[in-house]
XYZ file of C-alpha atoms in Angstrom:
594
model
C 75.617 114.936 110.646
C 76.030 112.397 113.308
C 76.907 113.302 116.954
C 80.489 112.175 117.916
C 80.264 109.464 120.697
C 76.902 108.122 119.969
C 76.481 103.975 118.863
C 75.624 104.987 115.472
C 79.283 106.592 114.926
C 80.323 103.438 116.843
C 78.723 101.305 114.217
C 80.367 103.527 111.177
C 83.717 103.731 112.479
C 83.744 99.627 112.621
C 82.139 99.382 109.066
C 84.471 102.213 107.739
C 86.751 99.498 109.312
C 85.725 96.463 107.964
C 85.864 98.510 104.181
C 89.160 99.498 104.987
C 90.646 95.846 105.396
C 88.182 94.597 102.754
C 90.019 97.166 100.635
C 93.200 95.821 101.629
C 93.172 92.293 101.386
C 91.371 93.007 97.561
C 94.154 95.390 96.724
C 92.591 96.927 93.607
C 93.968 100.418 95.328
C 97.099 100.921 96.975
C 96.999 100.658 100.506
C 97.522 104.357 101.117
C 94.805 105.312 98.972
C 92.567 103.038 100.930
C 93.084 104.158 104.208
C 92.802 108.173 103.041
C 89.411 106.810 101.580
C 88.228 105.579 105.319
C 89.662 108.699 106.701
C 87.716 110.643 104.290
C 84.168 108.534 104.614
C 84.480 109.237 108.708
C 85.108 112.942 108.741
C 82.201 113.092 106.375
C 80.132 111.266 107.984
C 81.156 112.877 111.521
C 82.058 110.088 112.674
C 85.778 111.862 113.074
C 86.300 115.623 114.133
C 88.985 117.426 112.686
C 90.059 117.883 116.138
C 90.561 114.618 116.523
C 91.916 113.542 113.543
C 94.447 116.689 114.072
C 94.790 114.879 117.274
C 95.625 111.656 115.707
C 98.546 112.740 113.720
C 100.314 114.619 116.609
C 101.567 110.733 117.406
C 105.851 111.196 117.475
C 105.760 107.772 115.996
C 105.796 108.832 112.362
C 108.296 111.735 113.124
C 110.473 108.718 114.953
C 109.804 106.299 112.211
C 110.953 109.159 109.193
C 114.017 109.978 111.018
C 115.306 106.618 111.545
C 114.853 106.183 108.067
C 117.588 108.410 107.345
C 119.881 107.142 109.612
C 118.865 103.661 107.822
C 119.802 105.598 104.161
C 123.052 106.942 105.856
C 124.209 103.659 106.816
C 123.674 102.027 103.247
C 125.410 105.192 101.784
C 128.304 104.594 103.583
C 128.799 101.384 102.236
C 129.308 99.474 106.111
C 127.587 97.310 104.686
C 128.939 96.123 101.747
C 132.182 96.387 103.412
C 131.367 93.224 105.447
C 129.287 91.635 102.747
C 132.442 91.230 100.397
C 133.746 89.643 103.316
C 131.138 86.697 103.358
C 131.534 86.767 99.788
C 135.290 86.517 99.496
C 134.706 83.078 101.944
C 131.499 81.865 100.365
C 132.980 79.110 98.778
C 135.339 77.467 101.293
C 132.559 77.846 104.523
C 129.478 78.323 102.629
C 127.321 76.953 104.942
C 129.365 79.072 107.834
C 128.984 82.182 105.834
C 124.968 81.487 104.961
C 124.188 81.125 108.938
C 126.681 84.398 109.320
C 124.221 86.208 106.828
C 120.988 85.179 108.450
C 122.033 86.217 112.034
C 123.764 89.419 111.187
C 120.615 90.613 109.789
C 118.871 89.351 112.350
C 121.357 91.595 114.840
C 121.043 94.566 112.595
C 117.449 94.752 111.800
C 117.411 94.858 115.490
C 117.977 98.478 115.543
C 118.053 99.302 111.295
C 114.494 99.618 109.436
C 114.720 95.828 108.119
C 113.318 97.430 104.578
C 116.593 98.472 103.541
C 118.459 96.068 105.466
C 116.574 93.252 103.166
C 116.974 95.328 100.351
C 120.683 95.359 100.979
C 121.103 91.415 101.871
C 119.219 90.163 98.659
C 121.783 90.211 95.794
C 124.419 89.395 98.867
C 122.231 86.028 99.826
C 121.741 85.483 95.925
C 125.564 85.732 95.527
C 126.228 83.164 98.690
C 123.736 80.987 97.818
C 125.442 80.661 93.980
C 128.788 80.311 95.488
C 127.645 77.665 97.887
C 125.977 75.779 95.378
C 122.202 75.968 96.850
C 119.293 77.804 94.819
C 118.957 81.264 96.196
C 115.199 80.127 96.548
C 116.088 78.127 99.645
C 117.242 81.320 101.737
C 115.122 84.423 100.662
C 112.802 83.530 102.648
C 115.138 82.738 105.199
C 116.468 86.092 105.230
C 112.897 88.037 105.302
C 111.983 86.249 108.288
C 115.059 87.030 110.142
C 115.162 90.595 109.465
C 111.350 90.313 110.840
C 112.212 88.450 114.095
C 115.210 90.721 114.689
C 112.888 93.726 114.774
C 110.602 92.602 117.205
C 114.040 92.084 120.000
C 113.822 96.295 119.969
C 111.457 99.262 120.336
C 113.051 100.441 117.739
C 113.754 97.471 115.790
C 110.684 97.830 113.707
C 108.325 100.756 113.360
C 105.080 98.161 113.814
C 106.812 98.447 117.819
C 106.974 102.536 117.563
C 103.774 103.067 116.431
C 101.923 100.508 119.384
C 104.168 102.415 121.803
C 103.071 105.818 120.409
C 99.059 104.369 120.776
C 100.161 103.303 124.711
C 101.589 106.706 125.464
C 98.312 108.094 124.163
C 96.034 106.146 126.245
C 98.457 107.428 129.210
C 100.263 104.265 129.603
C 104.093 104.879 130.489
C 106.311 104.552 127.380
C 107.848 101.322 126.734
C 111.752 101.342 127.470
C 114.026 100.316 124.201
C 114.863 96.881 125.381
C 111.871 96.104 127.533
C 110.358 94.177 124.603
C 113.922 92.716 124.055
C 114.036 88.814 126.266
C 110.797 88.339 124.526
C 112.193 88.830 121.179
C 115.434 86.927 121.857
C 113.140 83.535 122.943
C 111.392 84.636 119.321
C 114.106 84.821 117.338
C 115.866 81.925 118.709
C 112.973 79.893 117.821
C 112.581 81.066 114.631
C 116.358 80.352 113.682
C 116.326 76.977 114.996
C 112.538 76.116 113.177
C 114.431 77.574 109.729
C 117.382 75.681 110.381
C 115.554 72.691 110.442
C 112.866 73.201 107.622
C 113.975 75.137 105.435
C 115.747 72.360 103.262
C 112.674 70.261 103.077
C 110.394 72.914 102.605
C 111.060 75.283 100.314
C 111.185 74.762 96.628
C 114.534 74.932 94.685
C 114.712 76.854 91.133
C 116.418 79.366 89.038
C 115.759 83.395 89.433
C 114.308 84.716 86.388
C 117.912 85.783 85.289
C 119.574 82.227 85.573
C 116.845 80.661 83.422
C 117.219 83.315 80.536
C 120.790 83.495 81.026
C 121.813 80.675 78.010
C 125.210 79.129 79.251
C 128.418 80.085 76.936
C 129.024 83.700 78.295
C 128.144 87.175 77.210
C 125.515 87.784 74.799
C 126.387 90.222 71.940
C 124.398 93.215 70.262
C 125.126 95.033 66.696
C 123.279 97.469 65.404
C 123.291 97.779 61.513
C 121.472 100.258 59.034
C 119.397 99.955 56.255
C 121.132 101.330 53.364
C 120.381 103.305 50.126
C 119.008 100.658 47.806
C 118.984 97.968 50.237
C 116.761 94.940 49.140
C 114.979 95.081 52.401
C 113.273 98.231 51.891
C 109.954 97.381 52.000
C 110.020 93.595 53.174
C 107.948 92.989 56.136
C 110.608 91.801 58.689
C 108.449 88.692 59.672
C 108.813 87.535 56.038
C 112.198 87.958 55.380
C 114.365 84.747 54.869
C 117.657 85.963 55.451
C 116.783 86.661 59.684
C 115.757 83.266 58.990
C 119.109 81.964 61.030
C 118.705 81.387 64.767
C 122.600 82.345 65.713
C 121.481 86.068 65.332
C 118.048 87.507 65.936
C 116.314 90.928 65.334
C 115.030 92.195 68.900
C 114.435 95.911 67.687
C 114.534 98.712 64.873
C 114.774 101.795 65.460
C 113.293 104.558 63.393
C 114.485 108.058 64.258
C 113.903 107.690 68.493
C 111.041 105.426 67.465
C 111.453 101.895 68.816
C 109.278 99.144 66.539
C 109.773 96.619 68.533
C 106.422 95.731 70.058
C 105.284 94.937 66.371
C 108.500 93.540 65.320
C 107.049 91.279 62.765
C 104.922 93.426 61.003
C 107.402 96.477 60.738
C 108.137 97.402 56.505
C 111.542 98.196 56.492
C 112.652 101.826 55.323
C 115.704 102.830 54.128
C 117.852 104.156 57.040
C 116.061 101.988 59.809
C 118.434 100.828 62.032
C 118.157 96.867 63.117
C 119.524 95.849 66.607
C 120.664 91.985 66.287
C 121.483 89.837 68.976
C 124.038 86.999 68.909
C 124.046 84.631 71.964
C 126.956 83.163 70.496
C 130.688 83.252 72.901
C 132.794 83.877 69.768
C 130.987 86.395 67.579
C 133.686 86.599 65.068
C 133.781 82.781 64.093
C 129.985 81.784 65.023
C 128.487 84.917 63.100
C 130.787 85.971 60.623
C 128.736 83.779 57.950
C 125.609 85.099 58.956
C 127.054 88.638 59.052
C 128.993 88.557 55.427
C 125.084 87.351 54.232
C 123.221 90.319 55.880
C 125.706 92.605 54.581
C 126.194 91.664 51.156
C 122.252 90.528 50.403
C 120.518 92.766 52.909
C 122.442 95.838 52.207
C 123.071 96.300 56.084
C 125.924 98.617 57.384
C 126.897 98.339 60.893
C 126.575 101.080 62.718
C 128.162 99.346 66.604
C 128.723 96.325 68.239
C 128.882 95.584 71.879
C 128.693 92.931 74.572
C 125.650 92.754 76.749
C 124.689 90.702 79.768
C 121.391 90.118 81.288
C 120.443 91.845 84.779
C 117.478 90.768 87.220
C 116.561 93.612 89.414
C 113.861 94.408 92.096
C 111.749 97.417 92.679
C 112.109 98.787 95.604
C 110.119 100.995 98.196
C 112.293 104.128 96.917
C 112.623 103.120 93.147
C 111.461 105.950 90.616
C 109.738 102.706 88.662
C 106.691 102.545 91.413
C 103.667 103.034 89.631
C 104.872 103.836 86.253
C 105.193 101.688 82.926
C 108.287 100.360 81.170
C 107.162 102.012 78.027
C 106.875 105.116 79.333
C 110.144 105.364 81.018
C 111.517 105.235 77.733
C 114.311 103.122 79.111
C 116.047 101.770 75.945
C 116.117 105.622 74.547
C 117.583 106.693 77.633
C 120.154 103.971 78.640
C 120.415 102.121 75.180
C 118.795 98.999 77.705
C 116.197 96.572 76.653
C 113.096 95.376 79.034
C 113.496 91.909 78.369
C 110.619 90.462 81.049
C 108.910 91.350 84.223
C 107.722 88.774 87.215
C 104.931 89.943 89.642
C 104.452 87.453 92.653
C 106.331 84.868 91.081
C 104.553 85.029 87.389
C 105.383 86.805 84.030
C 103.756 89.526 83.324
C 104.195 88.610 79.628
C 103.227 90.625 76.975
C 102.026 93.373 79.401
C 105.127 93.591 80.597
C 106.042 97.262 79.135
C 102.461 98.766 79.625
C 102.157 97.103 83.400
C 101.975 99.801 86.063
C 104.960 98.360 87.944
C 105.241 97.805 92.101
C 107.000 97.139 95.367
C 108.662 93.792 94.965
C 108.124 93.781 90.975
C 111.090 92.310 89.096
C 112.108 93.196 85.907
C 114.742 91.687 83.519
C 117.200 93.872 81.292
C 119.795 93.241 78.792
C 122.239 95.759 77.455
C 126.119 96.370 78.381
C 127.044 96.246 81.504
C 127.989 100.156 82.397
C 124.293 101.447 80.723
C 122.995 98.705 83.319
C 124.828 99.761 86.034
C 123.822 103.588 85.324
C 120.163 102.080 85.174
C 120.583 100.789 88.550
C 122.143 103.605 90.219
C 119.650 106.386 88.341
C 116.724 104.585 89.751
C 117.604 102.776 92.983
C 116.674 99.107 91.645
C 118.092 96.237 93.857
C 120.711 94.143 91.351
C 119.580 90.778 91.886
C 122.603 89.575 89.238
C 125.783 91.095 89.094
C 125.393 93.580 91.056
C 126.316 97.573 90.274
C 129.496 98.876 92.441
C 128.096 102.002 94.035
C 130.106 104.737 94.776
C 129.938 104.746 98.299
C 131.475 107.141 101.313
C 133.154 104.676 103.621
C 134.804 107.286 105.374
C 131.509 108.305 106.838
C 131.060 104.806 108.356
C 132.316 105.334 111.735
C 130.171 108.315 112.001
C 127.322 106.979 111.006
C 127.653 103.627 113.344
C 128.880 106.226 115.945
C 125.551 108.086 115.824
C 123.376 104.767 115.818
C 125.168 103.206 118.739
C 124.568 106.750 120.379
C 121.063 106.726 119.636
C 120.839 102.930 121.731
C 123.240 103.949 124.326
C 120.990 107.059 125.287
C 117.585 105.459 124.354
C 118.762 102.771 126.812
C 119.679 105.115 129.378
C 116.501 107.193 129.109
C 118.168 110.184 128.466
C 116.044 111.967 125.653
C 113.033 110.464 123.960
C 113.356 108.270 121.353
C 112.178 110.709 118.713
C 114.615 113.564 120.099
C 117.510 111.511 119.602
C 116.327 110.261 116.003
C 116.011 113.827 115.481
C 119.421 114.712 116.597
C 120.789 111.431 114.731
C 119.417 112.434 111.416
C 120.972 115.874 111.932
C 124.551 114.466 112.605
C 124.339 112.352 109.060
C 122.908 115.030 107.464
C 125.441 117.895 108.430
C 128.387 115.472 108.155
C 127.347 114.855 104.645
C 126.913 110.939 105.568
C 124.526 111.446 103.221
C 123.186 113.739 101.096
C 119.567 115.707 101.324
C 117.986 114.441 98.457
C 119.009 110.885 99.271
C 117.958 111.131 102.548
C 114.384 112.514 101.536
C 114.470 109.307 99.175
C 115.354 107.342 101.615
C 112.337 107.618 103.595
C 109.382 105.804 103.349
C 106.956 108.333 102.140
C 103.610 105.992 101.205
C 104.492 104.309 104.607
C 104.123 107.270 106.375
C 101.234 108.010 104.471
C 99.574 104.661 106.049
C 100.516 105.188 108.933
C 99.089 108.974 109.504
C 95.906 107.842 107.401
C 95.654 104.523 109.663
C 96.078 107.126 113.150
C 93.086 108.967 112.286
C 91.271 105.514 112.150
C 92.775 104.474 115.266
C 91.402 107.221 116.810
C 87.832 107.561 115.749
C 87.507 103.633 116.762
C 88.823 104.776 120.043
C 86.742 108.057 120.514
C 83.600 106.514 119.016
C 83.647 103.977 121.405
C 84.118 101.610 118.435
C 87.036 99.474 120.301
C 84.665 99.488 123.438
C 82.107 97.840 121.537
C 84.368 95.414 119.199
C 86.312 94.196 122.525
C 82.983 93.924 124.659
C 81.947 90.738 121.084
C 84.883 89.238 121.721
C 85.198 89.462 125.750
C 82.329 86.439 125.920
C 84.848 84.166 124.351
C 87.876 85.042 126.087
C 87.090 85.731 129.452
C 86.491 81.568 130.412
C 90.317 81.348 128.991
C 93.221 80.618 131.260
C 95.904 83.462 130.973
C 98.074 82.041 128.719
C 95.609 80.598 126.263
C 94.365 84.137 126.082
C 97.298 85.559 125.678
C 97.402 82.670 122.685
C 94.576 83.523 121.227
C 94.919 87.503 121.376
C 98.241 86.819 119.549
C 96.899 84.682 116.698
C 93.587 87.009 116.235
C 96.308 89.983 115.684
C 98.715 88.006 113.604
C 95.960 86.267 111.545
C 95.044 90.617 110.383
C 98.518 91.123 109.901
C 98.686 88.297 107.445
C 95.641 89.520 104.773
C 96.596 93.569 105.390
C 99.859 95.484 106.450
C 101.004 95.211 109.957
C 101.191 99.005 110.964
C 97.576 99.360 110.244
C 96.723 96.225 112.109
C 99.023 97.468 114.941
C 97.126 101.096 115.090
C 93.865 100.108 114.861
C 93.972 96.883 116.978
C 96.003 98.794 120.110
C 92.817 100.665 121.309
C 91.270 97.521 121.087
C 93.492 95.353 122.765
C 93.752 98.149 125.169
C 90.049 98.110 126.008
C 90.089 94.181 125.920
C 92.686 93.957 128.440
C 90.767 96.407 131.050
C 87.432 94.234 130.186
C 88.901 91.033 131.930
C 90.487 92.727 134.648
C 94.213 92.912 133.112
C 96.932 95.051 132.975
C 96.800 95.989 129.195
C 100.756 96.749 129.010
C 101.919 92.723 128.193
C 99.071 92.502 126.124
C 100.496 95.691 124.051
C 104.186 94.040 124.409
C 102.682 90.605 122.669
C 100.292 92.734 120.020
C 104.235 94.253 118.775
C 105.521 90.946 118.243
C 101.884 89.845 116.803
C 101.338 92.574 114.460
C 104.802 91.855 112.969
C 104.717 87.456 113.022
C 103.973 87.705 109.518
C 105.453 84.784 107.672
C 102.175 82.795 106.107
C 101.730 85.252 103.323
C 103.930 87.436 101.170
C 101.051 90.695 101.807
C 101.689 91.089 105.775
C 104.488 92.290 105.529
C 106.764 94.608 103.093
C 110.194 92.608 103.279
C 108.203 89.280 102.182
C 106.870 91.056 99.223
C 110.429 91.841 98.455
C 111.607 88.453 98.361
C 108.602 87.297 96.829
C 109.767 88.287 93.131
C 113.270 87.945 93.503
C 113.180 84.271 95.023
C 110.351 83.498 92.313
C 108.247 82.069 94.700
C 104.765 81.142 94.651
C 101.921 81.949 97.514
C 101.824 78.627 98.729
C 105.817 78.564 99.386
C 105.183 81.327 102.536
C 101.595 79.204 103.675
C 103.913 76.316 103.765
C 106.832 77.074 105.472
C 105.482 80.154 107.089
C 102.272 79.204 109.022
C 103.900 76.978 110.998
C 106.423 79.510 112.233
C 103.298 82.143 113.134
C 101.947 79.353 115.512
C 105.639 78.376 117.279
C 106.062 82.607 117.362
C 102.963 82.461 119.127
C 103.662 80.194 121.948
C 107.029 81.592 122.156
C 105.645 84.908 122.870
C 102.966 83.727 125.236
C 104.929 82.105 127.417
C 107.273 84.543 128.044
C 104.983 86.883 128.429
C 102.980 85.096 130.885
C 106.389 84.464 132.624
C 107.437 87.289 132.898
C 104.244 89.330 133.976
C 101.534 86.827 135.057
């Protein structure tokens, strides 16, 4: 065992690191799984003492973080939201353009003091829906929307919980907690700039195509679904489907059979007919009765078919989501057709098709998956397992009665947060109370609301944090770089602090890349001579300028698969935008405290 303190547990706690970003960036483990692993390898190696990893997780960040969360759910659950979203909706198509920049700044405003998770969440299928009514691919503002939720979080300390957790890290190192809009004329110059760079580019530089559900979706209307039985004596019984001449026709197609609660359809072709097998047939036809009523008579009177029900079905593109019950399971599994008589039609990961490992696919944050059955089952789908409708969306049953509480409670929170009347995490303590007891929203959707494998990271990511500080790790790692900093004027270092940060934030997720690099920074700063506390105000807005890559950053993976768009798309239009942050930032910052 190693002695705490000495180089050697220096030099682990930086490789333990380095593995744990290496892990990252690969991504052949979930995040959380990787950062538990480094937590693990440095308690074993005693690089970490229980004390101090105990020590580590006493941070009121997480319990800040978790509570806002609720207050996040509670404000969704009302339905506030939506409220003003049918609004832009109901005008989309006689000010589209008026309503688009409405959408973009709004959640800009609100992610300025809502987790921008579920505020992006929220905003897709309502930015999908403007962009259709406006007549522009929905492509051309997804991203759009990601990066303003972003650069509204960075105008508050509460805004994002990248700025809670670098706070909680500066209280620990004894520096005075940062005050709820102290970060805030930074931000604004931020997010200014970043509306007026997207303004400008995002016509010419991002691509322009269908969703996934407008290129399936054949023009003519609803699709329709009947479901007929193999009868006694039917001339089908035995005939391998694949073979048969009479499904020959294109106007309706087999897409299952079902035997008992057995669903054939991943060897459709191959399947021997039995008597009592029941054949699901699509018709993409608008008029069923005339287009198909030849090909019907003809099943029926040579196949021996009986129908058993017909109904009209529609296609629906939906996201996975941080809370969906779909993370890390398979389509297959789920049993979804059994359940909700809805069919898995495709599934897109990062912009491509999964394919024909579509039902057996472990699915993830930002996956999106294409279904087709009638429109209530899909609707129940939705609602039983929190997807985000990306095509006509579900109505939710929402409380909007509870509205003016919840708002209430959330302007409450700022008011006294700006006033320094409680800590932050005593009022989002008190906050989640009020929405809980006034049934804003319910327990078990409030425990779903919050972000549980994010708070994972974040508690495993601490406990790295810590041993790099204790070890004397971020003593070491800041005394490599101080040689090529310390010849810089103030702003270019600020400059190139910034990019170093946001450059980590852009191949792993920004809370760990705010935790671990705040000790650093920290030491960095006190190396040449600075006060470290506008280096830790620029390292918020750094660990969150995440627009080059679709990884950084969890509400660019969620537009990822719904806009369809490929890696290059955020390189493109985003790397730019992490440079102009960058100056932004810098200046102001050296403004304001140099």
């Amino acid at each position: 065992m190693i002695e705490p303190g000495s180089e050697l547990s220096a030099w682990i706690a930086i490789a333990v690191l380095i593995a744990v970003f290496a892990g990252f960036i690969l991504e052949r483990y979930p995040p959380q799984v990787v950062a538990l692993l480094g937590v693990a390898a440095l308690l074993g190696s005693g690089a970490l003492t229980a004390d101090a990893m105990l020590g580590a997780l006493s941070n009121s960040a997480p319990a800040t973080i978790a509570m806002l969360f609720i207050v996040s759910g509670a404000l969704a659950r009302s339905g506030a939201l939506a409220t003003a979203t049918r609004m832009l909706r109901r005008r989309a198509k006689s000010a589209p353009t008026v309503c688009i920049l409405a959408l973009i700044i709004g959640a800009m405003a609100l992610s300025a003091f809502v987790n921008n998770t579920p505020v992006t969440m929220i905003l897709i299928p309502v930015t999908i829906s403007l962009a259709g009514a406006a007549g522009v691919a929905s492509s051309r503002l997804l991203i759009p929307l990601s990066y303003a939720t972003i650069l509204g979080g960075v105008c508050t300390l509460i805004g994002t919980s990248t700025n809670l957790l670098v706070d909680g890290v500066a209280r620990a190192h004894g520096m005075e907690a940062f005050g709820l809009f102290e970060i805030t004329p930074v931000g604004i110059a931020v997010a200014l700039g970043g509306l007026i760079y997207m303004a400008l580019f995002a016509p010419l530089s991002l691509p322009s195509h269908p969703s996934i559900a407008e290129a399936a979706q054949r023009p003519g209307g609803s699709r329709f679904v009947i479901e007929a039985a193999v009868t006694r004596g039917s001339p089908l019984v035995g005939v391998v489907l694949g073979e048969s001449a009479l499904f020959a026709d294109n106007s309706i197609r087999v897409i299952d059979v079902l035997r008992g609660d057995l669903s054939l359809r991943r060897s459709l072709r191959d399947v021997v007919l039995q008597e009592g097998d029941r054949l699901v047939l699509r018709s993409d036809a608008a008029d069923l009765s005339a287009a198909t009523a030849d090909g019907l008579i003809s099943l029926r009177r040579e196949g021996g078919l009986a129908t058993v029900q017909s109904r009209t079905s529609t296609l629906m593109e939906a996201l996975v989501g941080p809370g969906s019950q779909f993370v890390g399971r398979d389509l297959l599994r789920l049993r979804i057709r059994r359940r909700y008589g809805v069919y898995p039609v495709a599934a897109h990961r990062r912009g491509v098709n999964l394919a024909a490992r579509y039902e057996t696919t472990p699915l993830e944050v930002g996956d999106t998956v294409l279904f087709e059955g009638a429109p209530e089952d899909l609707r129940k789908l939705a609602d039983d397992f929190r997807l985000v409708t990306l095509s006509e969306p579900p109505e939710r049953n929402f409380r909007p009665e509870k509205a003016p509480i919840v708002i209430a409670t959330l302007v409450g929170v700022v008011g006294l947060a700006a006033a320094g009347a409680l800590p932050i995490v005593a009022l989002a303590t008190i906050a989640a109370a009020i929405v809980l007891v006034t049934r804003c929203v319910d327990i078990d959707e409030a425990i779903e609301s919050i972000d549980g494998g994010l708070l994972m990271l974040v508690y495993a990511m601490l406990a790295i944090g810590a041993a790099i500080d204790k070890t004397g790790a971020a003593k070491m790692l800041a005394g490599f770089v101080e040689p090529l900093l310390m010849q810089l004027p103030t702003l270019a270092l600020l400059f190139a602090v910034f990019l170093m940060t946001s450059l980590m934030t852009e191949l792993a997720t920004n809370n760990a890349v705010a935790v671990v690099s705040a000790p650093i920074t920290i030491e960095l700063a006190q190396a040449l001579k600075h006060d470290p506390r506008p280096f830790m105000l620029l390292l918020m807005i750094a660990a969150s300028a995440s627009f080059a890559t679709p990884i950084g950053y969890q509400t660019n993976t969620l537009v990822y698969g719904a806009g369809g768009y490929r890696f290059v798309d955020f390189l493109r239009f985003g790397a730019p935008l992490n440079l102009l942050v960058g100056a932004i930032a810098s200046i102001m910052v050296h403004y304001l405290y140099f």
